[in-house]
mmCIF file of C-alpha atoms and ligand atoms in Angstrom:
data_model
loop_
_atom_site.group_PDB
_atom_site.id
_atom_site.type_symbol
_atom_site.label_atom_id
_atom_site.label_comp_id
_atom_site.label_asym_id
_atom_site.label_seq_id
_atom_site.Cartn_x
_atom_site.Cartn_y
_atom_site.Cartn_z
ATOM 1 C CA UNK A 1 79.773 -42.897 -222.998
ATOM 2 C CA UNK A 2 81.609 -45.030 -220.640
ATOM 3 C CA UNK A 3 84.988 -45.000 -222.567
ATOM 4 C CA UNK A 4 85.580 -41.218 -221.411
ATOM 5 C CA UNK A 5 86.566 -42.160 -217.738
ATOM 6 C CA UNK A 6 89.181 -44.485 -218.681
ATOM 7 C CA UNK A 7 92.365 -44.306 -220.876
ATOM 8 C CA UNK A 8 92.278 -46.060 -223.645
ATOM 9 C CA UNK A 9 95.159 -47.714 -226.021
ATOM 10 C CA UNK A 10 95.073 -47.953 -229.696
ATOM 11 C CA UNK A 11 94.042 -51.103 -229.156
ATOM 12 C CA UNK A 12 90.827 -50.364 -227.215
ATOM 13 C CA UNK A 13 89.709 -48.338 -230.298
ATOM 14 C CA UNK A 14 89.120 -51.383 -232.275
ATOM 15 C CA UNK A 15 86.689 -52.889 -229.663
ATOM 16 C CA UNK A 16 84.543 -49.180 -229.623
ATOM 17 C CA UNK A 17 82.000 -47.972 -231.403
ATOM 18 C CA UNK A 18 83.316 -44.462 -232.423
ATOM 19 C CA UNK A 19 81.129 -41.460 -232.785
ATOM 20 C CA UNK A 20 80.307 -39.549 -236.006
ATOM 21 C CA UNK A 21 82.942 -37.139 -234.713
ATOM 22 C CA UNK A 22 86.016 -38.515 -232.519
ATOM 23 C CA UNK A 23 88.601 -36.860 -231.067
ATOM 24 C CA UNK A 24 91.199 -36.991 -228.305
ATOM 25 C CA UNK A 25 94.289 -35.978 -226.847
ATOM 26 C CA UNK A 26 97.554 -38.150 -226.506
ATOM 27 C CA UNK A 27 100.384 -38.433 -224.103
ATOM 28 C CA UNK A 28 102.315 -40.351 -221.530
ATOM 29 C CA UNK A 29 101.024 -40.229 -218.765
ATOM 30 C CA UNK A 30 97.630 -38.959 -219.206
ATOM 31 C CA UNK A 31 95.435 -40.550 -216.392
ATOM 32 C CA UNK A 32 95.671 -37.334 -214.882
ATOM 33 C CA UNK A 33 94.960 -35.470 -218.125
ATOM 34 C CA UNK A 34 91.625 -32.709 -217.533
ATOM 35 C CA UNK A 35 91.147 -31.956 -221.324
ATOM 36 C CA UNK A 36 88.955 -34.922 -221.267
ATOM 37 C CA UNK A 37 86.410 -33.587 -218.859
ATOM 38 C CA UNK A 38 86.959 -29.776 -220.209
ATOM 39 C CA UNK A 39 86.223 -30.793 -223.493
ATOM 40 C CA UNK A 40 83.230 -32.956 -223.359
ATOM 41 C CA UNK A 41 81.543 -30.581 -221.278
ATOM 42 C CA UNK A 42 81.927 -27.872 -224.076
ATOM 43 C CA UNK A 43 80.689 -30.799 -226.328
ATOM 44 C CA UNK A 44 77.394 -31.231 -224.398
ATOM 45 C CA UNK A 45 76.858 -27.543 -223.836
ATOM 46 C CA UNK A 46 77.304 -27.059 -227.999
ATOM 47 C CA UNK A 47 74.851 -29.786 -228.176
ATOM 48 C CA UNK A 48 72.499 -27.540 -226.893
ATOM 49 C CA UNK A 49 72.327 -25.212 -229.612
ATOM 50 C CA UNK A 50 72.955 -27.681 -232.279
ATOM 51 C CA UNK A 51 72.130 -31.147 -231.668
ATOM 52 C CA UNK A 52 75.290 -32.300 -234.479
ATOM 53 C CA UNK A 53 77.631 -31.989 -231.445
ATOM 54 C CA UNK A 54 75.541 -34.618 -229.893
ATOM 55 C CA UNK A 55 77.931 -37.256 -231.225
ATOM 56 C CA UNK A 56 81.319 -35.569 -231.013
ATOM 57 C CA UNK A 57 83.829 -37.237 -228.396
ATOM 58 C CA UNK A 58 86.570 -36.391 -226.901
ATOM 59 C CA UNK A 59 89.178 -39.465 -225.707
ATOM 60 C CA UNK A 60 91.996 -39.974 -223.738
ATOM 61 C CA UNK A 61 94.955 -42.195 -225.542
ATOM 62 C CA UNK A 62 97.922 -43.791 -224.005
ATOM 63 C CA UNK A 63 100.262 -43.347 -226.436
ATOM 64 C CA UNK A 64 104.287 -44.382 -225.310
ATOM 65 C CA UNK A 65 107.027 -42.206 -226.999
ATOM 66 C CA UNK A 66 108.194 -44.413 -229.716
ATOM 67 C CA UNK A 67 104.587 -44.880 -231.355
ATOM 68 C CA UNK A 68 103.038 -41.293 -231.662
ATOM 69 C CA UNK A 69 103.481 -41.929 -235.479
ATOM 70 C CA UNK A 70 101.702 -44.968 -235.996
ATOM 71 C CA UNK A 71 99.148 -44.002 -233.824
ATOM 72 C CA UNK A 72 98.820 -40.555 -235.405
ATOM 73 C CA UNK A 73 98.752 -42.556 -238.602
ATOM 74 C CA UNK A 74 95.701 -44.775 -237.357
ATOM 75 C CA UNK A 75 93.703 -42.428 -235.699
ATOM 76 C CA UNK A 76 93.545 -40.462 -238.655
ATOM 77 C CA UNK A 77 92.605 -43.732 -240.548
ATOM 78 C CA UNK A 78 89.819 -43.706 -238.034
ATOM 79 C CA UNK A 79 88.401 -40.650 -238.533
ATOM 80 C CA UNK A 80 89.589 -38.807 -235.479
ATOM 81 C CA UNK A 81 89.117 -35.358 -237.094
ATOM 82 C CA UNK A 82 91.812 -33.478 -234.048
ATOM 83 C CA UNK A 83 94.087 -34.527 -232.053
ATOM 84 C CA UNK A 84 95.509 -33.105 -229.153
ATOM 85 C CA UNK A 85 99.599 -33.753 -227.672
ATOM 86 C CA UNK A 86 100.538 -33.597 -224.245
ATOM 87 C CA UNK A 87 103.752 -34.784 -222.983
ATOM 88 C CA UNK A 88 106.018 -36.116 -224.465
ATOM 89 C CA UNK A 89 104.689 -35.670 -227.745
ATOM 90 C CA UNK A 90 104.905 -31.770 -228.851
ATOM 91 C CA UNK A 91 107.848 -31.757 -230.628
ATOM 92 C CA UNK A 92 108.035 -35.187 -232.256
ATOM 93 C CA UNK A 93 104.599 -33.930 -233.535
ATOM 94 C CA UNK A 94 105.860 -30.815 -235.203
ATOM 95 C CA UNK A 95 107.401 -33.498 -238.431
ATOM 96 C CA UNK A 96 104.620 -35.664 -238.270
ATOM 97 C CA UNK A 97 101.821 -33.270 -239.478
ATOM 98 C CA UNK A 98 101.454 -32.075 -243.060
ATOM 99 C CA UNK A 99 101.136 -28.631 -242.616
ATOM 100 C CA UNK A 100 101.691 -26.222 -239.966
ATOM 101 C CA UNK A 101 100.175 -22.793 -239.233
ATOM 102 C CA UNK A 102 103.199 -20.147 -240.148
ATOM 103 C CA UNK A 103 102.316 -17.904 -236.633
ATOM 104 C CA UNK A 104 103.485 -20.528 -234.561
ATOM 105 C CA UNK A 105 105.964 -22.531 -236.817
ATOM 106 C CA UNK A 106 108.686 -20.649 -234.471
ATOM 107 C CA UNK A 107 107.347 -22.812 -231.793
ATOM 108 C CA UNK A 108 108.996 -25.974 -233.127
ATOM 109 C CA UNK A 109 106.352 -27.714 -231.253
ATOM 110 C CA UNK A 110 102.631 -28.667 -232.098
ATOM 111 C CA UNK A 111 99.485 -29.303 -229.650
ATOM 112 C CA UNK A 112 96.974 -29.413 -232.239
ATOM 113 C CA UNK A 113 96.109 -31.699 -235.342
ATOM 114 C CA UNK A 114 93.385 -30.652 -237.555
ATOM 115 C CA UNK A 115 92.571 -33.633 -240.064
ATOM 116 C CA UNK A 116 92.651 -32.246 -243.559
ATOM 117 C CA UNK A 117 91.869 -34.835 -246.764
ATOM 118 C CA UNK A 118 95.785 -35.074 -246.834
ATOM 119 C CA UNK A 119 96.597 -35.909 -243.315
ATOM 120 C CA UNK A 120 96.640 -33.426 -239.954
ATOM 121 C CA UNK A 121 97.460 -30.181 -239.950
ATOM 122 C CA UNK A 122 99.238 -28.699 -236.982
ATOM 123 C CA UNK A 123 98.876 -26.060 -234.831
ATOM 124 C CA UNK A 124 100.120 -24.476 -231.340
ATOM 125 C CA UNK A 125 97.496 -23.029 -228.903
ATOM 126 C CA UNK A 126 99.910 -22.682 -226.323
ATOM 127 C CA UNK A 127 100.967 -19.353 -226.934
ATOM 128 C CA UNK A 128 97.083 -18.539 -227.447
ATOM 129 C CA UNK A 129 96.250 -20.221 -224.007
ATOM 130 C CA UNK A 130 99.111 -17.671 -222.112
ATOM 131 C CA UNK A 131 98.118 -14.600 -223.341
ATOM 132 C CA UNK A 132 94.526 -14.656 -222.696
ATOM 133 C CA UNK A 133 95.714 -15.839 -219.394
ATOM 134 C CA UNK A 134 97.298 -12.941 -218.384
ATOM 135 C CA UNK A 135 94.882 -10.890 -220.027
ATOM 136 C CA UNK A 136 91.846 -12.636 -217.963
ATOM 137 C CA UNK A 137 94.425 -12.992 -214.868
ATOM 138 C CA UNK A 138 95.697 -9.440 -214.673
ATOM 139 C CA UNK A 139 94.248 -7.484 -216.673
ATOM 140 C CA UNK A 140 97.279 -6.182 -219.193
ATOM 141 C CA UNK A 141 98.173 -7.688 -222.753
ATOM 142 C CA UNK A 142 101.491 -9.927 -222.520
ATOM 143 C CA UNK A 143 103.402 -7.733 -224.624
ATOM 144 C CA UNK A 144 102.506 -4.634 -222.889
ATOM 145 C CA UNK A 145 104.801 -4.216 -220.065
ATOM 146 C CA UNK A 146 108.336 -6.037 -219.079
ATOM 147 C CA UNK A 147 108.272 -9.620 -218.973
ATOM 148 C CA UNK A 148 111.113 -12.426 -216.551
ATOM 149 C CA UNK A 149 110.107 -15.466 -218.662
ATOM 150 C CA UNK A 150 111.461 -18.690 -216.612
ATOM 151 C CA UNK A 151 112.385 -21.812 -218.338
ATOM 152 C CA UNK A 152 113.541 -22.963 -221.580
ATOM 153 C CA UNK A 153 112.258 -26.057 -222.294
ATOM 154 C CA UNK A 154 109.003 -26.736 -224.619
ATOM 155 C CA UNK A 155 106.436 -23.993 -222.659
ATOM 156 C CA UNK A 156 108.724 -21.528 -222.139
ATOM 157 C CA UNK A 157 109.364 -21.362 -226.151
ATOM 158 C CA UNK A 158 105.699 -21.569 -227.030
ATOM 159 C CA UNK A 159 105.408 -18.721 -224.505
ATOM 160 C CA UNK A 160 108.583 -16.309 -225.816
ATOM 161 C CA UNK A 161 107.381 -17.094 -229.417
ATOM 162 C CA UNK A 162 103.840 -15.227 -228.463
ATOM 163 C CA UNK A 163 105.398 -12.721 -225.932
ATOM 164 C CA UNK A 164 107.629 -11.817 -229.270
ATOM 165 C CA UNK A 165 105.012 -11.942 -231.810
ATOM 166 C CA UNK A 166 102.484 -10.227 -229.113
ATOM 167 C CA UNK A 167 105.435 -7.355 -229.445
ATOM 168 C CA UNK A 168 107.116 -7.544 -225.715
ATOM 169 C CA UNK A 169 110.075 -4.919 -225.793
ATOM 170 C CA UNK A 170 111.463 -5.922 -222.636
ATOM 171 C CA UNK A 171 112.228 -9.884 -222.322
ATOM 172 C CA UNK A 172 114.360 -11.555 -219.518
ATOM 173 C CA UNK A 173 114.800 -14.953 -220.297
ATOM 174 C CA UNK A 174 116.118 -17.524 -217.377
ATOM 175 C CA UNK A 175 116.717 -20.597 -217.077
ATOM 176 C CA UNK A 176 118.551 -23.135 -214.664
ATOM 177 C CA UNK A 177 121.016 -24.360 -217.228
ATOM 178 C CA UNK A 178 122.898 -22.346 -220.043
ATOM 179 C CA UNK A 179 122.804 -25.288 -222.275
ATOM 180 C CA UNK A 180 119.186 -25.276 -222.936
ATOM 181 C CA UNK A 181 118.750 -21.586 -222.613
ATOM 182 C CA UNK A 182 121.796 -20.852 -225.535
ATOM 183 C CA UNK A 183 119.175 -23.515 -227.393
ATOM 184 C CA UNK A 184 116.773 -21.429 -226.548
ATOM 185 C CA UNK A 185 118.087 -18.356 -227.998
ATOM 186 C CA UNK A 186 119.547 -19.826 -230.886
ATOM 187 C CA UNK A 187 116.160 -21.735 -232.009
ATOM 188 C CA UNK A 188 114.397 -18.017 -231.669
ATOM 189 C CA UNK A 189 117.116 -16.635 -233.638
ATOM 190 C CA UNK A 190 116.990 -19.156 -236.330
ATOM 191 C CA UNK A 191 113.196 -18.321 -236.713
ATOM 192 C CA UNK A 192 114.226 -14.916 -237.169
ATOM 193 C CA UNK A 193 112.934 -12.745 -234.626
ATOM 194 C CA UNK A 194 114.087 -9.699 -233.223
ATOM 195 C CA UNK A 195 116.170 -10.534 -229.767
ATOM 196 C CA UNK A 196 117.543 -6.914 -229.020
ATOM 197 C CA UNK A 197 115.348 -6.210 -226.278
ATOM 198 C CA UNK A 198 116.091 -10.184 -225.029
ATOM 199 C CA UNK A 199 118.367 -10.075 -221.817
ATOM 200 C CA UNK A 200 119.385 -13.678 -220.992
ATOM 201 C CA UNK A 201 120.256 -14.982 -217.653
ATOM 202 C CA UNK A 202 121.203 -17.896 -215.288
ATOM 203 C CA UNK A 203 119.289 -18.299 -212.258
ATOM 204 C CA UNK A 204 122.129 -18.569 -209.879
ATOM 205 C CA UNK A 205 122.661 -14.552 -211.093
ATOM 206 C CA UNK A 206 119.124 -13.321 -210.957
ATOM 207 C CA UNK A 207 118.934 -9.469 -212.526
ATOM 208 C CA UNK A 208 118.843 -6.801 -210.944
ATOM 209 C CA UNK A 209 117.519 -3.843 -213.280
ATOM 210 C CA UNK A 210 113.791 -5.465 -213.735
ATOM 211 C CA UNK A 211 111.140 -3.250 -212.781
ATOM 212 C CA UNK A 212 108.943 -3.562 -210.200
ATOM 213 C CA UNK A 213 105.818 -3.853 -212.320
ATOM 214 C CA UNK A 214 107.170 -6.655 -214.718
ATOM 215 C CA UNK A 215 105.155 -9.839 -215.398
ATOM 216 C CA UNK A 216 107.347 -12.862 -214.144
ATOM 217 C CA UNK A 217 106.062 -16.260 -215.851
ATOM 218 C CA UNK A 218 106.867 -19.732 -214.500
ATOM 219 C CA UNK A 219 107.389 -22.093 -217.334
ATOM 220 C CA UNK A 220 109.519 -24.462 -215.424
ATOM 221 C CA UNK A 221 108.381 -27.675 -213.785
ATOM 222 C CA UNK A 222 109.734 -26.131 -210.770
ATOM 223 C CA UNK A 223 106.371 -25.786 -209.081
ATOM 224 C CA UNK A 224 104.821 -28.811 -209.934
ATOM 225 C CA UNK A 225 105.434 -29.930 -205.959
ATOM 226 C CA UNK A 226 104.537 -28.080 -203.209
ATOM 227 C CA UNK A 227 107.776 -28.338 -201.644
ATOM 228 C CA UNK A 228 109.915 -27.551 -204.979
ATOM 229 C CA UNK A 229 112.121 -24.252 -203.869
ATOM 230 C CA UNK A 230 112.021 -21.314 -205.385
ATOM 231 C CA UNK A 231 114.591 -21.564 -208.641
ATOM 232 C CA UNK A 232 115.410 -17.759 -207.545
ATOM 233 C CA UNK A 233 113.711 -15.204 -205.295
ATOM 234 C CA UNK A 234 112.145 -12.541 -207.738
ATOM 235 C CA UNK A 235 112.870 -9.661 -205.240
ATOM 236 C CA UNK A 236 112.549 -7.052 -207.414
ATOM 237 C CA UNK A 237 108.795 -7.798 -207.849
ATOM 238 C CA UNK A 238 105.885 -5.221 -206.306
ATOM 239 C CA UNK A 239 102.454 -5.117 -205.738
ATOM 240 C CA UNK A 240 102.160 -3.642 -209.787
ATOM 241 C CA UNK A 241 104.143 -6.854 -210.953
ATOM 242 C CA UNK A 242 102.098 -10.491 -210.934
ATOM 243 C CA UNK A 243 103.017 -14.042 -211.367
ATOM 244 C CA UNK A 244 101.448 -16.132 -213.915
ATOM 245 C CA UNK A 245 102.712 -19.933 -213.001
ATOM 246 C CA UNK A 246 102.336 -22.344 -215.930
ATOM 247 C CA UNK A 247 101.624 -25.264 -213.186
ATOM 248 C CA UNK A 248 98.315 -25.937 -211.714
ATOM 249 C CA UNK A 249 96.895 -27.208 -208.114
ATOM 250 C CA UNK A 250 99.637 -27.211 -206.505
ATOM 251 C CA UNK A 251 100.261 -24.844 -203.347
ATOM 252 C CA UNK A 252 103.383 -24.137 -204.537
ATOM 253 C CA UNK A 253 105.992 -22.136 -203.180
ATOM 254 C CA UNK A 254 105.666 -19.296 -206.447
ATOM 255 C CA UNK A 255 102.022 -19.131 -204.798
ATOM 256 C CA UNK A 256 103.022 -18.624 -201.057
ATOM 257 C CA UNK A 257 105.867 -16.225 -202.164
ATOM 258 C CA UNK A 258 103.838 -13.834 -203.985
ATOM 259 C CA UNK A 259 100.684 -13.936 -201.390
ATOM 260 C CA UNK A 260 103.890 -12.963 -198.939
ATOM 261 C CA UNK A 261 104.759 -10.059 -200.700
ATOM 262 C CA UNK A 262 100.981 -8.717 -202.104
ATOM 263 C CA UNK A 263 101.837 -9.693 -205.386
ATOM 264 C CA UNK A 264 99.166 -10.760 -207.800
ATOM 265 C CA UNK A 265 99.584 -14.647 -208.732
ATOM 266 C CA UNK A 266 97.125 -16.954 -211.159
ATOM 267 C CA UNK A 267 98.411 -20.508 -211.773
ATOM 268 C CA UNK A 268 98.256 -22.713 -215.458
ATOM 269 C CA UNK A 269 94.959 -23.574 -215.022
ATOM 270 C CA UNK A 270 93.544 -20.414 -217.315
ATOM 271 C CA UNK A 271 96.550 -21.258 -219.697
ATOM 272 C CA UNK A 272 95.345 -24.676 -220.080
ATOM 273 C CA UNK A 273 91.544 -23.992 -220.678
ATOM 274 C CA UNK A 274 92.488 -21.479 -222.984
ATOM 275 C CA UNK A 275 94.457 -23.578 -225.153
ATOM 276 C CA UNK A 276 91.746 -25.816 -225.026
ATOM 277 C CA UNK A 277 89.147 -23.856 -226.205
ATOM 278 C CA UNK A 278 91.105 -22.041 -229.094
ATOM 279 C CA UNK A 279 91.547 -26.568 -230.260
ATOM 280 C CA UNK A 280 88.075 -26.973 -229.808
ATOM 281 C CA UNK A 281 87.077 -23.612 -231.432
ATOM 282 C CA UNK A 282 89.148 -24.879 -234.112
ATOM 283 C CA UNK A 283 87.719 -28.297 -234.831
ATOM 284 C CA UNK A 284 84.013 -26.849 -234.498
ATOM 285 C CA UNK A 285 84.350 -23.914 -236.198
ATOM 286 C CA UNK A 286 82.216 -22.155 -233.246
ATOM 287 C CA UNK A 287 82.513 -20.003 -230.555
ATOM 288 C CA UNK A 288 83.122 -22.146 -227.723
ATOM 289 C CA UNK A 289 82.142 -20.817 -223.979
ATOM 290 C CA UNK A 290 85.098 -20.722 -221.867
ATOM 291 C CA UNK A 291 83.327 -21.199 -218.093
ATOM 292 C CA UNK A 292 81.898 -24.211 -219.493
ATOM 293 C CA UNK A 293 85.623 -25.453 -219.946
ATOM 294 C CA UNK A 294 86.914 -23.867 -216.530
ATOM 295 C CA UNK A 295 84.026 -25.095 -214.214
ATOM 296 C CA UNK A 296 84.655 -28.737 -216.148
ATOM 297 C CA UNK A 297 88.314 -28.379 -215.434
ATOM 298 C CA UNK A 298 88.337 -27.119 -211.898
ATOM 299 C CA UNK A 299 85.378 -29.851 -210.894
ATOM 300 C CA UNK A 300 88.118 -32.388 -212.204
ATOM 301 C CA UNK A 301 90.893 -31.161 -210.705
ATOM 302 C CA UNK A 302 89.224 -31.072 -207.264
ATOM 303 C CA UNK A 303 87.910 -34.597 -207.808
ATOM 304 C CA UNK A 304 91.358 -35.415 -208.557
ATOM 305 C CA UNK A 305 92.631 -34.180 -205.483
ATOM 306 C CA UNK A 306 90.137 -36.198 -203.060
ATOM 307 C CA UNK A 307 90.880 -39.312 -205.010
HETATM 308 P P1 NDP B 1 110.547 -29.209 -220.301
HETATM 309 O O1 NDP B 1 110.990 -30.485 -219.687
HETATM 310 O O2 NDP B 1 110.651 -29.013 -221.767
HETATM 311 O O3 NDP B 1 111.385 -27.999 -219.610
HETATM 312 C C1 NDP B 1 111.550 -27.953 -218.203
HETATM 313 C C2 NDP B 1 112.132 -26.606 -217.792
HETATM 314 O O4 NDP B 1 112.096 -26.531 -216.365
HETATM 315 C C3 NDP B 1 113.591 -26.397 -218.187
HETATM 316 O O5 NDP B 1 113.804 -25.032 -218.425
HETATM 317 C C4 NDP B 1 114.346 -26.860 -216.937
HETATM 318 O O6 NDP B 1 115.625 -26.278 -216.784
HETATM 319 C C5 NDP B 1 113.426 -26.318 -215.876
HETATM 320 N N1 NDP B 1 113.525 -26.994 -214.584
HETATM 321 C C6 NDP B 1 113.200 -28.274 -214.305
HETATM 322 N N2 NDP B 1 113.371 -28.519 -212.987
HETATM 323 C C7 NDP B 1 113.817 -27.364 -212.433
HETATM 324 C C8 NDP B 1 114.175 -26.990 -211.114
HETATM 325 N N3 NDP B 1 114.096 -27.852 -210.089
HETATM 326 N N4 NDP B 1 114.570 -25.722 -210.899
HETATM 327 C C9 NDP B 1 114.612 -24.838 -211.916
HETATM 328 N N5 NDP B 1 114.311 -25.125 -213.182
HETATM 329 C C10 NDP B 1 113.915 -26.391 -213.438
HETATM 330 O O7 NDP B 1 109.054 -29.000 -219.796
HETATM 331 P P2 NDP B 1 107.892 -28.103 -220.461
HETATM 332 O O8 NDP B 1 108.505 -26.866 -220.982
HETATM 333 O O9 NDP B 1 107.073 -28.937 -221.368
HETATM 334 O O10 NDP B 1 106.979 -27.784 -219.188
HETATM 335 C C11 NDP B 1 107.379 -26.803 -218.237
HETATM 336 C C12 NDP B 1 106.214 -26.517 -217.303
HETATM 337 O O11 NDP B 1 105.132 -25.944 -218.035
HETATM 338 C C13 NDP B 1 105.664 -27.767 -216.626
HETATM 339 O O12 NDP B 1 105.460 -27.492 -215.268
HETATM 340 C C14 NDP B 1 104.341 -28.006 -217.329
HETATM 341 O O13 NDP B 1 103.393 -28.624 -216.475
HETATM 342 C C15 NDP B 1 103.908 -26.580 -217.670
HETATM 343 N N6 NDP B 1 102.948 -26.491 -218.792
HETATM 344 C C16 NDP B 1 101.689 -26.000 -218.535
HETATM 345 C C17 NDP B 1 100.762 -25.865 -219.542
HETATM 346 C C18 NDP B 1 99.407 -25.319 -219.229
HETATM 347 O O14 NDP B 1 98.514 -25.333 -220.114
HETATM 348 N N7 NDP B 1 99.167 -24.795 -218.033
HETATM 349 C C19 NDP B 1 101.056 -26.259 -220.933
HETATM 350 C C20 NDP B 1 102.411 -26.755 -221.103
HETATM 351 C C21 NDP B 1 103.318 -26.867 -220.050
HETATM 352 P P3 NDP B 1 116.950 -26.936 -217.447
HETATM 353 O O15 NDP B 1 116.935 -26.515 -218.889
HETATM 354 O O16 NDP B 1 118.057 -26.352 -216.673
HETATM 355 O O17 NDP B 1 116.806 -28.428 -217.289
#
């Protein structure tokens, strides 16, 4: 289908002939979006088994930041049957839908629409994508051992939300600015979970009493350029600790900093198929095979990088 390799407006969806089974993720920017290629791949390869997925799609939409509801609207209209949101749309998303799952409701964000006969459902796979991340990555649960979450901005709540609800007992939580981080707090407070074991902190006064095996997670856009510094040099990191990075392919200095020191680093690539697959697993109501979605995704993001 020759639509998939270019982004589309709402408009362009009037001139297409839609499959039996649209479906497509919206944001802005999202030229360089690889759910696309991820998720038609899976598509093709649950084709094989059962030839219904044969006319399933999976779009890219332009949508600007003042009309994710009447485009939500319409593409419902249209049969889309799920939606994923990329930036800048999680949140705004959360009020739009008519339902949303009660796990990640503490999120206050939404990645996922499910059409229902009432309108969209919504959903978070974020949290999902992270944990079998670090499970894949390194080998240990993400509420197993201590965890420095980084950031406090959309990912880094998705991510303390599952650390939490995945039963972490030790949580550092930092962030650049206190303003967004007391937001932080106070938004996981207001869901009601359990912050004793929570130990806030600026990162102009990193801590000093994490242990050396403690799983640091970058869920900052600090990262997202090679040359971005480090927010804070995680010193008290060994060989037993590892980094998971929410940013992807980017030689970033998180990446050279822990291959200086032996310490085990995977970027947001795994995060992102994962959360892909739990969407698609979701909207197919199969199993859906995840090296499918992570060849698909790294074959894009290298093509990406030669373009
Ligand atoms: P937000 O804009 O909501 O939050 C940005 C966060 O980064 C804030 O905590 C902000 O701190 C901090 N920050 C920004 N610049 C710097 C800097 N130079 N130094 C230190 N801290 C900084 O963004 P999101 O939460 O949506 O995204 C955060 C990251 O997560 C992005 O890199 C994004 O690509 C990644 N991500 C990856 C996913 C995946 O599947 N792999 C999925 C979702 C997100 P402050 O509050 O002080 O401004």
């Amino acid at each position: 289908m020759e639509s998939v390799d270019r982004v589309l407006t709402l408009g362009d969806l009037d001139q297409l002939t839609l499959p039996a089974v649209p479906l497509a993720v919206l944001g802005d920017p999202i030229e360089h979006s690889l759910s696309p290629a991820m998720h038609n791949a899976a598509l093709a390869a649950l084709a094989e088994e059962d030839p219904v997925f044969a006319d399933w799609h999976y779009f890219r939409v332009r949508v600007a930041v003042n009309h994710l509801e009447c485009s939500v609207a319409r593409l419902f209209a249209l049969g889309f049957k799920g939606l994923n949101l990329t930036l800048p749309h999680k949140i705004e998303a959360f009020d739009l839908v008519t339902a949303v799952e009660p796990a990640v409701a503490a999120m206050g964000a939404v990645n996922t629409l499910l059409a229902t006969e009432l309108g969209y459902r919504g959903t978070n796979t974020d949290g999902w994508g992270i944990a079998r991340a670090v499970e894949r990555a390194f080998d240990r649960r993400l509420g197993e051992g201590p965890v420095v979450l980084c950031g406090a901005g959309g990912a880094a709540r998705a991510v303390a939300v599952q650390a939490l609800n995945d039963g972490v007992r030790d949580l550092w939580l930092g962030n650049r600015g206190e303003q967004n981080l007391t937001r932080l707090l106070q938004q996981l407070t207001d869901a009601g979970h359990d912050l004793s074991g929570v130990r806030p902190f600026l990162f102009d006064a990193p801590p000093v009493d994490v242990p050396d095996d403690a799983l640091l997670i970058n869920a900052t856009s600090a990262g997202l350029r090679a040359d971005d510094a480090l927010p804070f040099s995680p010193d008290f990191l060994g060989p037993e600790g590892a980094i998971l990075d929410t940013t992807y392919g980017t030689p970033n200095a998180w990446r050279r900093w822990a291959a200086e020191r032996g310490v085990p680093y995977a970027d947001g690539l795994l995060m992102l198929v994962y959360q892909g697959q739990r969407s698609l697993e979701l909207w197919t109501g199969r199993e859906v095979p995840t090296e499918v979605m992570l060849n698909a995704a790294q074959n894009a993001l290298a093509a990406r990088s030669v373009s």
